[in-house]
Amino acid sequence: MFKKIRENNLRYRFFLIFLITLGSTCSSGVPYLVRTYYNIFQNSTGMTHEQLGFLLSMFGLGSMILYLPGGWMADRFSPRRLIAISYIGSACLSAVMLTMPSFAVMCVLYLAYAIFNIFTLWAAETKIVRVMGTEEEQGKMQGFREALAGLGGVLVGFTVLFIGAQLPTEEATLYVLILFYMALGLICGVLLFLMLDDSSQNVASDQPKLKDIFIVAKNPKVWMVALIVFACYTLFSAISYLSPYLVDTYGISDDMGAAFGVIRQYGVRIFMCSLLGLLADRIGSVNRVIRGSVFIILLHTLVYVFLPGSPSTKMVAIVLMLTMTCVANGLRGLYYAQMAENRFPIKQTGSIIGFIAFVGYLPDVFFYTMVGGWIDKYGALGYRYMFMYCAAVCVFCILICIVLSHMNKKNINVAVTE
């Protein structure tokens, strides 16, 4: 049932993935402006660190509620139609964002963004990318998915920053950012609806039932993959604070902080996601690559904990930001490449993705509010608390990877069906 997409040549499949990731970047780009253009967003809206964290927590709360039913939706309905609905719906919300509403309305918008970025989109696009390749190509397909997302983000991000530099205010720059994301999202939604087919939709005999969600939740290996994603996503979330850390601690300009934000959020994904994905395929173990990458991040966080905030260490802090960003972004391409290694069935891809995402993206619910509160209350010390927390998460992730690897080596395979 999945041959039609796979029979397309590799170049055409990568073009489709590029459209999917560009549309997804535009769809989620507006609610995540807080992460990518942190200082510009804060200065334009006048919000505190804690309020910005609360907005992302609203998005995370909506996401947490919708990941599970969203995974079921991707197995039940046409992913092609779900993706088109998502991009167009997000564009409509972005039109409201252009009015720069009050904080209360912003909270409602961030909850609504979860509907079109999670419920109708996340599992649907992940499933389509999975079925575009064989089980032996998952590292490559998922890695290039994130790499192409990075390419799209860089093209949009630096184009808008260039235009924004010609504008008189940061408010105007933020307006142009939202407008670009909205327009490109609409275009991608229409093109994908016309170019994709429904070969990734389950046939009638494979249609899932709601109880499948609970069956998936009984599998300990699904839980372990979900916890690994939780840890890796925590580390990815933490790098959102590296730009404001450099601004607050070392005094770099807001414009340079925004440029670092684009590089951090999108730039390094162009090569790191594909690199780690190809490496995982080559050595035959996504688990080993994740384990090694998280160990590297652990070393970075420990250095940050003890690094003094003085001019003499400024370049060290910048280099550490770039290398930590590279590894944390590269891990994004491996989140769902673990599906094949753990022998999860394709017909339940959406439900499994939904459950993994439900657990894995829980940091969206509390992490930003927690760290934002630390920074507002403790200043520079708040960043150190964040690095200490991330170091503990790294140790936790490495231990889970070791246990899961042992289960796979012993061929311990718990079925996700009844």
Tab-separated table of C-alpha atoms in Angstrom:
chain	number	residue	atom	x	y	z
A	1	MET	CA	0.000	0.000	0.000
A	2	PHE	CA	3.034	2.318	0.273
A	3	LYS	CA	4.720	1.605	-3.068
A	4	LYS	CA	3.418	4.575	-5.017
A	5	ILE	CA	5.421	7.217	-3.155
A	6	ARG	CA	8.534	5.003	-2.958
A	7	GLU	CA	8.484	4.386	-6.718
A	8	ASN	CA	9.172	8.080	-7.342
A	9	ASN	CA	12.864	8.845	-7.917
A	10	LEU	CA	14.944	10.045	-4.994
A	11	ARG	CA	15.248	13.593	-6.299
A	12	TYR	CA	11.452	13.945	-6.577
A	13	ARG	CA	10.967	12.498	-3.094
A	14	PHE	CA	13.466	14.970	-1.661
A	15	PHE	CA	11.633	17.810	-3.422
A	16	LEU	CA	8.379	16.687	-1.814
A	17	ILE	CA	10.118	16.487	1.566
A	18	PHE	CA	11.476	19.996	1.018
A	19	LEU	CA	7.963	21.318	0.396
A	20	ILE	CA	6.662	19.459	3.459
A	21	THR	CA	9.408	20.793	5.713
A	22	LEU	CA	9.217	24.336	4.302
A	23	GLY	CA	5.477	24.360	4.896
A	24	SER	CA	5.947	22.920	8.369
A	25	THR	CA	8.625	25.512	9.139
A	26	CYS	CA	6.248	28.281	8.101
A	27	SER	CA	3.331	26.722	9.967
A	28	SER	CA	5.236	26.382	13.246
A	29	GLY	CA	7.512	29.339	12.558
A	30	VAL	CA	5.153	31.984	13.894
A	31	PRO	CA	4.500	30.427	17.336
A	32	TYR	CA	8.214	29.630	17.561
A	33	LEU	CA	9.274	33.193	16.750
A	34	VAL	CA	9.765	33.427	20.510
A	35	ARG	CA	12.578	30.877	20.244
A	36	THR	CA	14.227	31.942	16.986
A	37	TYR	CA	14.008	35.742	17.355
A	38	TYR	CA	13.815	35.882	21.135
A	39	ASN	CA	15.075	39.410	21.742
A	40	ILE	CA	13.253	40.950	18.765
A	41	PHE	CA	9.994	39.315	19.859
A	42	GLN	CA	10.452	40.427	23.460
A	43	ASN	CA	11.323	44.015	22.557
A	44	SER	CA	8.410	44.242	20.116
A	45	THR	CA	5.809	42.880	22.527
A	46	GLY	CA	7.226	44.153	25.817
A	47	MET	CA	6.699	40.806	27.526
A	48	THR	CA	8.805	39.422	30.377
A	49	HIS	CA	10.891	36.255	30.121
A	50	GLU	CA	8.247	34.433	32.126
A	51	GLN	CA	5.411	35.622	29.862
A	52	LEU	CA	7.300	34.463	26.771
A	53	GLY	CA	7.849	31.118	28.438
A	54	PHE	CA	4.146	30.965	29.312
A	55	LEU	CA	3.177	31.451	25.649
A	56	LEU	CA	5.283	28.468	24.649
A	57	SER	CA	3.816	26.541	27.559
A	58	MET	CA	0.332	27.238	26.162
A	59	PHE	CA	1.453	25.826	22.844
A	60	GLY	CA	3.018	22.885	24.651
A	61	LEU	CA	-0.131	22.231	26.674
A	62	GLY	CA	-2.278	22.144	23.554
A	63	SER	CA	0.302	19.925	21.881
A	64	MET	CA	0.405	17.479	24.780
A	65	ILE	CA	-3.377	17.047	24.627
A	66	LEU	CA	-3.437	16.623	20.845
A	67	TYR	CA	-0.400	14.436	20.079
A	68	LEU	CA	-2.216	11.164	20.845
A	69	PRO	CA	-5.420	11.818	18.868
A	70	GLY	CA	-3.284	13.428	16.148
A	71	GLY	CA	-1.351	10.182	15.704
A	72	TRP	CA	-4.602	8.260	15.416
A	73	MET	CA	-5.841	10.828	12.851
A	74	ALA	CA	-2.768	10.258	10.671
A	75	ASP	CA	-3.518	6.518	10.504
A	76	ARG	CA	-7.237	7.051	9.965
A	77	PHE	CA	-7.421	9.875	7.409
A	78	SER	CA	-5.528	11.116	4.355
A	79	PRO	CA	-2.207	12.688	5.454
A	80	ARG	CA	-2.226	14.723	2.231
A	81	ARG	CA	-5.469	16.453	3.199
A	82	LEU	CA	-4.425	16.848	6.826
A	83	ILE	CA	-1.198	18.598	5.814
A	84	ALA	CA	-3.000	21.028	3.505
A	85	ILE	CA	-5.555	21.863	6.215
A	86	SER	CA	-2.719	22.455	8.697
A	87	TYR	CA	-0.773	24.939	6.605
A	88	ILE	CA	-3.837	26.918	5.592
A	89	GLY	CA	-5.233	26.956	9.158
A	90	SER	CA	-1.929	28.193	10.601
A	91	ALA	CA	-1.807	30.959	8.002
A	92	CYS	CA	-5.229	32.171	9.157
A	93	LEU	CA	-4.010	32.318	12.768
A	94	SER	CA	-0.920	34.230	11.629
A	95	ALA	CA	-3.196	36.832	10.059
A	96	VAL	CA	-4.599	37.462	13.538
A	97	MET	CA	-1.076	37.610	14.985
A	98	LEU	CA	-0.293	40.462	12.579
A	99	THR	CA	-2.583	42.707	14.623
A	100	MET	CA	-0.216	42.338	17.631
A	101	PRO	CA	-3.016	41.415	20.058
A	102	SER	CA	-2.929	41.495	23.864
A	103	PHE	CA	-1.145	38.892	25.955
A	104	ALA	CA	-4.446	37.140	26.733
A	105	VAL	CA	-5.315	36.835	23.030
A	106	MET	CA	-1.756	35.649	22.337
A	107	CYS	CA	-2.299	32.813	24.810
A	108	VAL	CA	-5.447	31.755	22.949
A	109	LEU	CA	-3.619	31.920	19.614
A	110	TYR	CA	-0.805	29.730	20.913
A	111	LEU	CA	-3.336	27.132	22.037
A	112	ALA	CA	-5.005	27.290	18.614
A	113	TYR	CA	-1.662	26.871	16.815
A	114	ALA	CA	-1.408	23.460	18.478
A	115	ILE	CA	-4.487	22.301	16.543
A	116	PHE	CA	-2.941	22.987	13.134
A	117	ASN	CA	0.666	22.148	14.036
A	118	ILE	CA	0.054	19.016	16.088
A	119	PHE	CA	-3.436	17.548	15.785
A	120	THR	CA	-3.676	17.670	11.994
A	121	LEU	CA	0.000	17.948	11.014
A	122	TRP	CA	2.764	16.391	13.081
A	123	ALA	CA	2.089	12.665	12.802
A	124	ALA	CA	0.727	13.071	9.249
A	125	GLU	CA	3.926	14.609	7.880
A	126	THR	CA	6.165	12.240	9.856
A	127	LYS	CA	4.249	9.254	8.485
A	128	ILE	CA	4.531	10.459	4.891
A	129	VAL	CA	8.284	10.917	5.238
A	130	ARG	CA	8.634	7.434	6.757
A	131	VAL	CA	6.803	5.696	3.917
A	132	MET	CA	8.868	7.553	1.306
A	133	GLY	CA	11.813	5.281	2.132
A	134	THR	CA	12.520	1.673	2.997
A	135	GLU	CA	13.250	0.571	6.563
A	136	GLU	CA	16.983	0.715	5.734
A	137	GLU	CA	16.681	4.345	4.585
A	138	GLN	CA	15.044	5.800	7.694
A	139	GLY	CA	18.143	7.576	9.005
A	140	LYS	CA	18.625	9.198	5.615
A	141	MET	CA	14.955	10.114	5.083
A	142	GLN	CA	14.386	11.554	8.558
A	143	GLY	CA	17.802	13.227	8.574
A	144	PHE	CA	17.247	14.904	5.231
A	145	ARG	CA	13.776	15.912	6.368
A	146	GLU	CA	15.315	17.965	9.179
A	147	ALA	CA	18.158	19.166	6.944
A	148	LEU	CA	15.734	20.463	4.318
A	149	ALA	CA	13.688	22.068	7.097
A	150	GLY	CA	16.870	23.864	8.127
A	151	LEU	CA	17.510	25.005	4.561
A	152	GLY	CA	14.022	26.428	4.287
A	153	GLY	CA	14.337	28.128	7.667
A	154	VAL	CA	17.656	29.743	6.740
A	155	LEU	CA	16.362	31.003	3.386
A	156	VAL	CA	13.304	32.549	5.015
A	157	GLY	CA	15.075	33.704	8.192
A	158	PHE	CA	17.986	35.558	6.621
A	159	THR	CA	15.804	37.003	3.855
A	160	VAL	CA	13.532	38.531	6.460
A	161	LEU	CA	16.444	39.674	8.639
A	162	PHE	CA	17.942	41.439	5.594
A	163	ILE	CA	14.638	43.165	4.911
A	164	GLY	CA	14.205	43.895	8.609
A	165	ALA	CA	17.592	45.632	8.717
A	166	GLN	CA	16.196	48.187	6.254
A	167	LEU	CA	13.147	48.835	8.435
A	168	PRO	CA	13.025	51.522	11.144
A	169	THR	CA	11.769	49.390	14.060
A	170	GLU	CA	11.933	45.864	15.444
A	171	GLU	CA	8.120	45.844	15.390
A	172	ALA	CA	8.235	46.208	11.603
A	173	THR	CA	10.742	43.354	11.377
A	174	LEU	CA	8.445	41.098	13.393
A	175	TYR	CA	5.513	42.058	11.148
A	176	VAL	CA	7.468	41.098	8.011
A	177	LEU	CA	8.500	37.798	9.622
A	178	ILE	CA	4.897	36.833	10.310
A	179	LEU	CA	3.770	37.910	6.826
A	180	PHE	CA	6.471	35.830	5.106
A	181	TYR	CA	5.675	32.712	7.090
A	182	MET	CA	1.956	33.127	6.440
A	183	ALA	CA	2.301	33.556	2.659
A	184	LEU	CA	4.799	30.705	2.191
A	185	GLY	CA	2.689	28.368	4.313
A	186	LEU	CA	-0.322	28.973	2.079
A	187	ILE	CA	1.701	28.302	-1.066
A	188	CYS	CA	3.165	25.054	0.313
A	189	GLY	CA	-0.263	23.860	1.431
A	190	VAL	CA	-1.747	24.262	-2.042
A	191	LEU	CA	1.253	22.686	-3.840
A	192	LEU	CA	1.367	19.632	-1.567
A	193	PHE	CA	-2.353	19.020	-1.895
A	194	LEU	CA	-1.877	18.877	-5.678
A	195	MET	CA	1.410	16.897	-5.749
A	196	LEU	CA	1.030	14.277	-2.993
A	197	ASP	CA	-1.081	11.155	-3.296
A	198	ASP	CA	-2.906	9.055	-0.722
A	199	SER	CA	-0.651	5.986	-0.926
A	200	SER	CA	0.453	6.555	2.668
A	201	GLN	CA	-3.109	6.106	3.921
A	202	ASN	CA	-3.909	2.760	5.519
A	203	VAL	CA	-6.244	0.501	3.575
A	204	ALA	CA	-9.602	-0.327	5.136
A	205	SER	CA	-8.367	-3.552	6.722
A	206	ASP	CA	-5.603	-1.638	8.518
A	207	GLN	CA	-7.757	1.213	9.790
A	208	PRO	CA	-6.864	1.816	13.437
A	209	LYS	CA	-9.224	1.812	16.360
A	210	LEU	CA	-9.043	4.191	19.316
A	211	LYS	CA	-7.979	1.309	21.560
A	212	ASP	CA	-4.747	1.059	19.514
A	213	ILE	CA	-3.479	4.120	21.389
A	214	PHE	CA	-3.733	2.218	24.684
A	215	ILE	CA	-2.185	-0.916	23.162
A	216	VAL	CA	0.821	1.128	22.052
A	217	ALA	CA	1.151	2.585	25.562
A	218	LYS	CA	1.714	-0.924	26.982
A	219	ASN	CA	4.953	-1.404	25.046
A	220	PRO	CA	8.029	-0.610	27.210
A	221	LYS	CA	10.164	-0.011	24.118
A	222	VAL	CA	7.769	2.686	22.940
A	223	TRP	CA	8.120	4.307	26.365
A	224	MET	CA	11.916	4.178	26.150
A	225	VAL	CA	11.975	5.793	22.713
A	226	ALA	CA	9.563	8.430	24.023
A	227	LEU	CA	11.840	9.176	26.998
A	228	ILE	CA	14.854	9.447	24.691
A	229	VAL	CA	12.944	11.982	22.586
A	230	PHE	CA	11.950	13.785	25.815
A	231	ALA	CA	15.611	14.144	26.774
A	232	CYS	CA	16.816	15.158	23.308
A	233	TYR	CA	13.999	17.664	22.916
A	234	THR	CA	14.839	19.171	26.312
A	235	LEU	CA	18.381	19.767	25.053
A	236	PHE	CA	17.055	21.253	21.813
A	237	SER	CA	14.752	23.531	23.808
A	238	ALA	CA	17.658	24.665	25.968
A	239	ILE	CA	19.647	26.003	23.023
A	240	SER	CA	16.829	28.542	22.486
A	241	TYR	CA	18.283	30.352	25.500
A	242	LEU	CA	21.860	30.426	24.229
A	243	SER	CA	21.301	33.610	22.186
A	244	PRO	CA	19.771	35.590	25.094
A	245	TYR	CA	22.503	34.076	27.311
A	246	LEU	CA	25.149	35.637	25.060
A	247	VAL	CA	23.236	38.942	24.947
A	248	ASP	CA	22.696	39.139	28.725
A	249	THR	CA	26.045	37.740	29.842
A	250	TYR	CA	28.490	38.940	27.174
A	251	GLY	CA	26.681	41.984	25.767
A	252	ILE	CA	26.418	40.987	22.112
A	253	SER	CA	23.876	43.019	20.112
A	254	ASP	CA	20.237	41.996	19.619
A	255	ASP	CA	20.786	41.793	15.834
A	256	MET	CA	23.718	39.441	16.307
A	257	GLY	CA	21.625	37.458	18.773
A	258	ALA	CA	18.879	37.156	16.131
A	259	ALA	CA	21.420	36.015	13.523
A	260	PHE	CA	22.700	33.383	15.955
A	261	GLY	CA	19.066	32.421	16.492
A	262	VAL	CA	18.556	31.678	12.786
A	263	ILE	CA	21.811	29.717	12.632
A	264	ARG	CA	20.911	27.856	15.827
A	265	GLN	CA	17.318	27.059	14.897
A	266	TYR	CA	17.759	26.293	11.197
A	267	GLY	CA	21.272	26.740	9.790
A	268	VAL	CA	23.117	23.824	11.339
A	269	ARG	CA	20.188	21.481	10.634
A	270	ILE	CA	21.088	21.671	6.926
A	271	PHE	CA	24.148	19.489	7.385
A	272	MET	CA	23.995	18.021	10.900
A	273	CYS	CA	20.659	16.203	10.575
A	274	SER	CA	21.634	14.572	7.293
A	275	LEU	CA	25.136	13.825	8.628
A	276	LEU	CA	23.903	12.055	11.764
A	277	GLY	CA	21.182	10.301	9.762
A	278	LEU	CA	23.678	8.939	7.234
A	279	LEU	CA	26.040	7.974	10.069
A	280	ALA	CA	23.241	6.039	11.791
A	281	ASP	CA	22.440	4.157	8.562
A	282	ARG	CA	26.121	3.418	7.971
A	283	ILE	CA	26.827	1.922	11.412
A	284	GLY	CA	23.385	0.352	11.595
A	285	SER	CA	22.353	1.857	14.928
A	286	VAL	CA	20.443	5.057	15.596
A	287	ASN	CA	20.735	4.326	19.315
A	288	ARG	CA	24.534	4.466	19.329
A	289	VAL	CA	24.598	7.792	17.485
A	290	ILE	CA	22.094	9.315	19.924
A	291	ARG	CA	24.084	8.039	22.898
A	292	GLY	CA	27.355	9.504	21.633
A	293	SER	CA	25.769	12.817	20.680
A	294	VAL	CA	24.123	13.268	24.075
A	295	PHE	CA	27.460	12.553	25.784
A	296	ILE	CA	29.019	15.397	23.774
A	297	ILE	CA	26.224	17.753	24.885
A	298	LEU	CA	26.768	16.633	28.489
A	299	LEU	CA	30.362	17.856	28.267
A	300	HIS	CA	29.179	21.204	26.875
A	301	THR	CA	26.640	21.766	29.654
A	302	LEU	CA	29.230	21.026	32.332
A	303	VAL	CA	31.611	23.586	30.814
A	304	TYR	CA	28.825	26.187	30.719
A	305	VAL	CA	28.035	25.565	34.407
A	306	PHE	CA	31.562	26.594	35.444
A	307	LEU	CA	32.390	29.102	32.664
A	308	PRO	CA	32.790	32.633	34.111
A	309	GLY	CA	30.819	35.379	32.362
A	310	SER	CA	33.782	37.627	31.555
A	311	PRO	CA	35.009	39.205	28.265
A	312	SER	CA	37.955	36.780	28.187
A	313	THR	CA	35.585	33.802	27.839
A	314	LYS	CA	33.241	35.370	25.258
A	315	MET	CA	34.682	33.496	22.259
A	316	VAL	CA	34.664	30.235	24.225
A	317	ALA	CA	30.966	30.724	24.964
A	318	ILE	CA	30.201	31.436	21.283
A	319	VAL	CA	32.122	28.372	20.074
A	320	LEU	CA	30.391	26.199	22.659
A	321	MET	CA	27.018	27.579	21.515
A	322	LEU	CA	27.748	26.694	17.886
A	323	THR	CA	28.999	23.168	18.596
A	324	MET	CA	26.248	22.377	21.110
A	325	THR	CA	23.716	23.730	18.628
A	326	CYS	CA	25.102	21.493	15.889
A	327	VAL	CA	24.742	18.319	17.929
A	328	ALA	CA	21.342	19.166	19.471
A	329	ASN	CA	19.913	20.027	16.054
A	330	GLY	CA	21.430	16.921	14.485
A	331	LEU	CA	19.590	14.770	17.006
A	332	ARG	CA	16.263	16.017	15.651
A	333	GLY	CA	16.749	13.908	12.548
A	334	LEU	CA	17.031	10.773	14.668
A	335	TYR	CA	13.904	11.083	16.818
A	336	TYR	CA	11.719	8.958	14.541
A	337	ALA	CA	14.501	7.108	12.745
A	338	GLN	CA	14.361	4.832	15.820
A	339	MET	CA	11.064	3.357	14.565
A	340	ALA	CA	12.660	0.788	12.255
A	341	GLU	CA	15.478	-0.172	14.645
A	342	ASN	CA	12.893	-1.085	17.276
A	343	ARG	CA	10.739	-2.929	14.697
A	344	PHE	CA	7.560	-0.886	15.131
A	345	PRO	CA	4.948	-1.777	12.430
A	346	ILE	CA	4.232	0.761	9.682
A	347	LYS	CA	0.447	0.416	9.945
A	348	GLN	CA	0.564	1.862	13.471
A	349	THR	CA	3.135	4.543	12.670
A	350	GLY	CA	0.737	7.406	13.411
A	351	SER	CA	-0.392	6.026	16.770
A	352	ILE	CA	3.180	5.281	17.865
A	353	ILE	CA	4.393	8.704	16.726
A	354	GLY	CA	1.502	10.305	18.586
A	355	PHE	CA	2.399	8.542	21.829
A	356	ILE	CA	6.132	9.238	21.483
A	357	ALA	CA	5.398	12.890	20.791
A	358	PHE	CA	2.962	13.076	23.725
A	359	VAL	CA	5.744	12.086	26.106
A	360	GLY	CA	8.706	13.430	24.152
A	361	TYR	CA	7.502	16.996	23.746
A	362	LEU	CA	6.348	17.472	27.345
A	363	PRO	CA	9.189	20.018	27.827
A	364	ASP	CA	7.058	22.448	25.804
A	365	VAL	CA	4.580	22.441	28.696
A	366	PHE	CA	6.949	23.443	31.496
A	367	PHE	CA	10.539	23.993	30.352
A	368	TYR	CA	10.245	27.555	29.003
A	369	THR	CA	8.180	28.818	31.924
A	370	MET	CA	10.579	27.147	34.351
A	371	VAL	CA	13.742	28.552	32.753
A	372	GLY	CA	12.166	31.949	32.080
A	373	GLY	CA	11.238	32.149	35.761
A	374	TRP	CA	14.800	31.263	36.771
A	375	ILE	CA	16.225	34.006	34.550
A	376	ASP	CA	13.746	36.639	35.761
A	377	LYS	CA	14.446	35.757	39.401
A	378	TYR	CA	18.151	34.938	39.435
A	379	GLY	CA	19.556	36.670	36.327
A	380	ALA	CA	22.789	35.088	35.070
A	381	LEU	CA	22.537	32.383	37.743
A	382	GLY	CA	19.263	31.259	36.143
A	383	TYR	CA	21.171	30.187	33.024
A	384	ARG	CA	23.522	28.100	35.167
A	385	TYR	CA	20.541	26.356	36.744
A	386	MET	CA	19.351	25.523	33.235
A	387	PHE	CA	22.721	24.036	32.262
A	388	MET	CA	22.772	21.931	35.446
A	389	TYR	CA	19.277	20.630	34.689
A	390	CYS	CA	20.351	19.736	31.133
A	391	ALA	CA	23.390	17.853	32.422
A	392	ALA	CA	21.107	15.661	34.554
A	393	VAL	CA	18.845	15.058	31.534
A	394	CYS	CA	21.875	13.961	29.479
A	395	VAL	CA	22.834	11.331	32.061
A	396	PHE	CA	19.225	10.081	32.155
A	397	CYS	CA	19.108	9.794	28.342
A	398	ILE	CA	22.360	7.852	28.100
A	399	LEU	CA	21.112	5.322	30.666
A	400	ILE	CA	17.838	4.807	28.766
A	401	CYS	CA	19.759	4.328	25.498
A	402	ILE	CA	21.937	1.648	27.107
A	403	VAL	CA	18.900	-0.276	28.396
A	404	LEU	CA	17.092	-0.074	25.041
A	405	SER	CA	20.201	-1.153	23.151
A	406	HIS	CA	20.506	-4.174	25.457
A	407	MET	CA	16.888	-5.134	24.734
A	408	ASN	CA	17.453	-4.948	20.984
A	409	LYS	CA	20.666	-6.979	21.164
A	410	LYS	CA	18.870	-9.659	23.163
A	411	ASN	CA	16.086	-9.521	20.556
A	412	ILE	CA	13.548	-8.592	23.220
A	413	ASN	CA	10.646	-7.391	21.113
A	414	VAL	CA	7.291	-6.535	22.669
A	415	ALA	CA	4.480	-6.457	20.125
A	416	VAL	CA	2.306	-3.361	19.832
A	417	THR	CA	-0.686	-5.248	18.534
A	418	GLU	CA	-3.228	-7.541	20.030
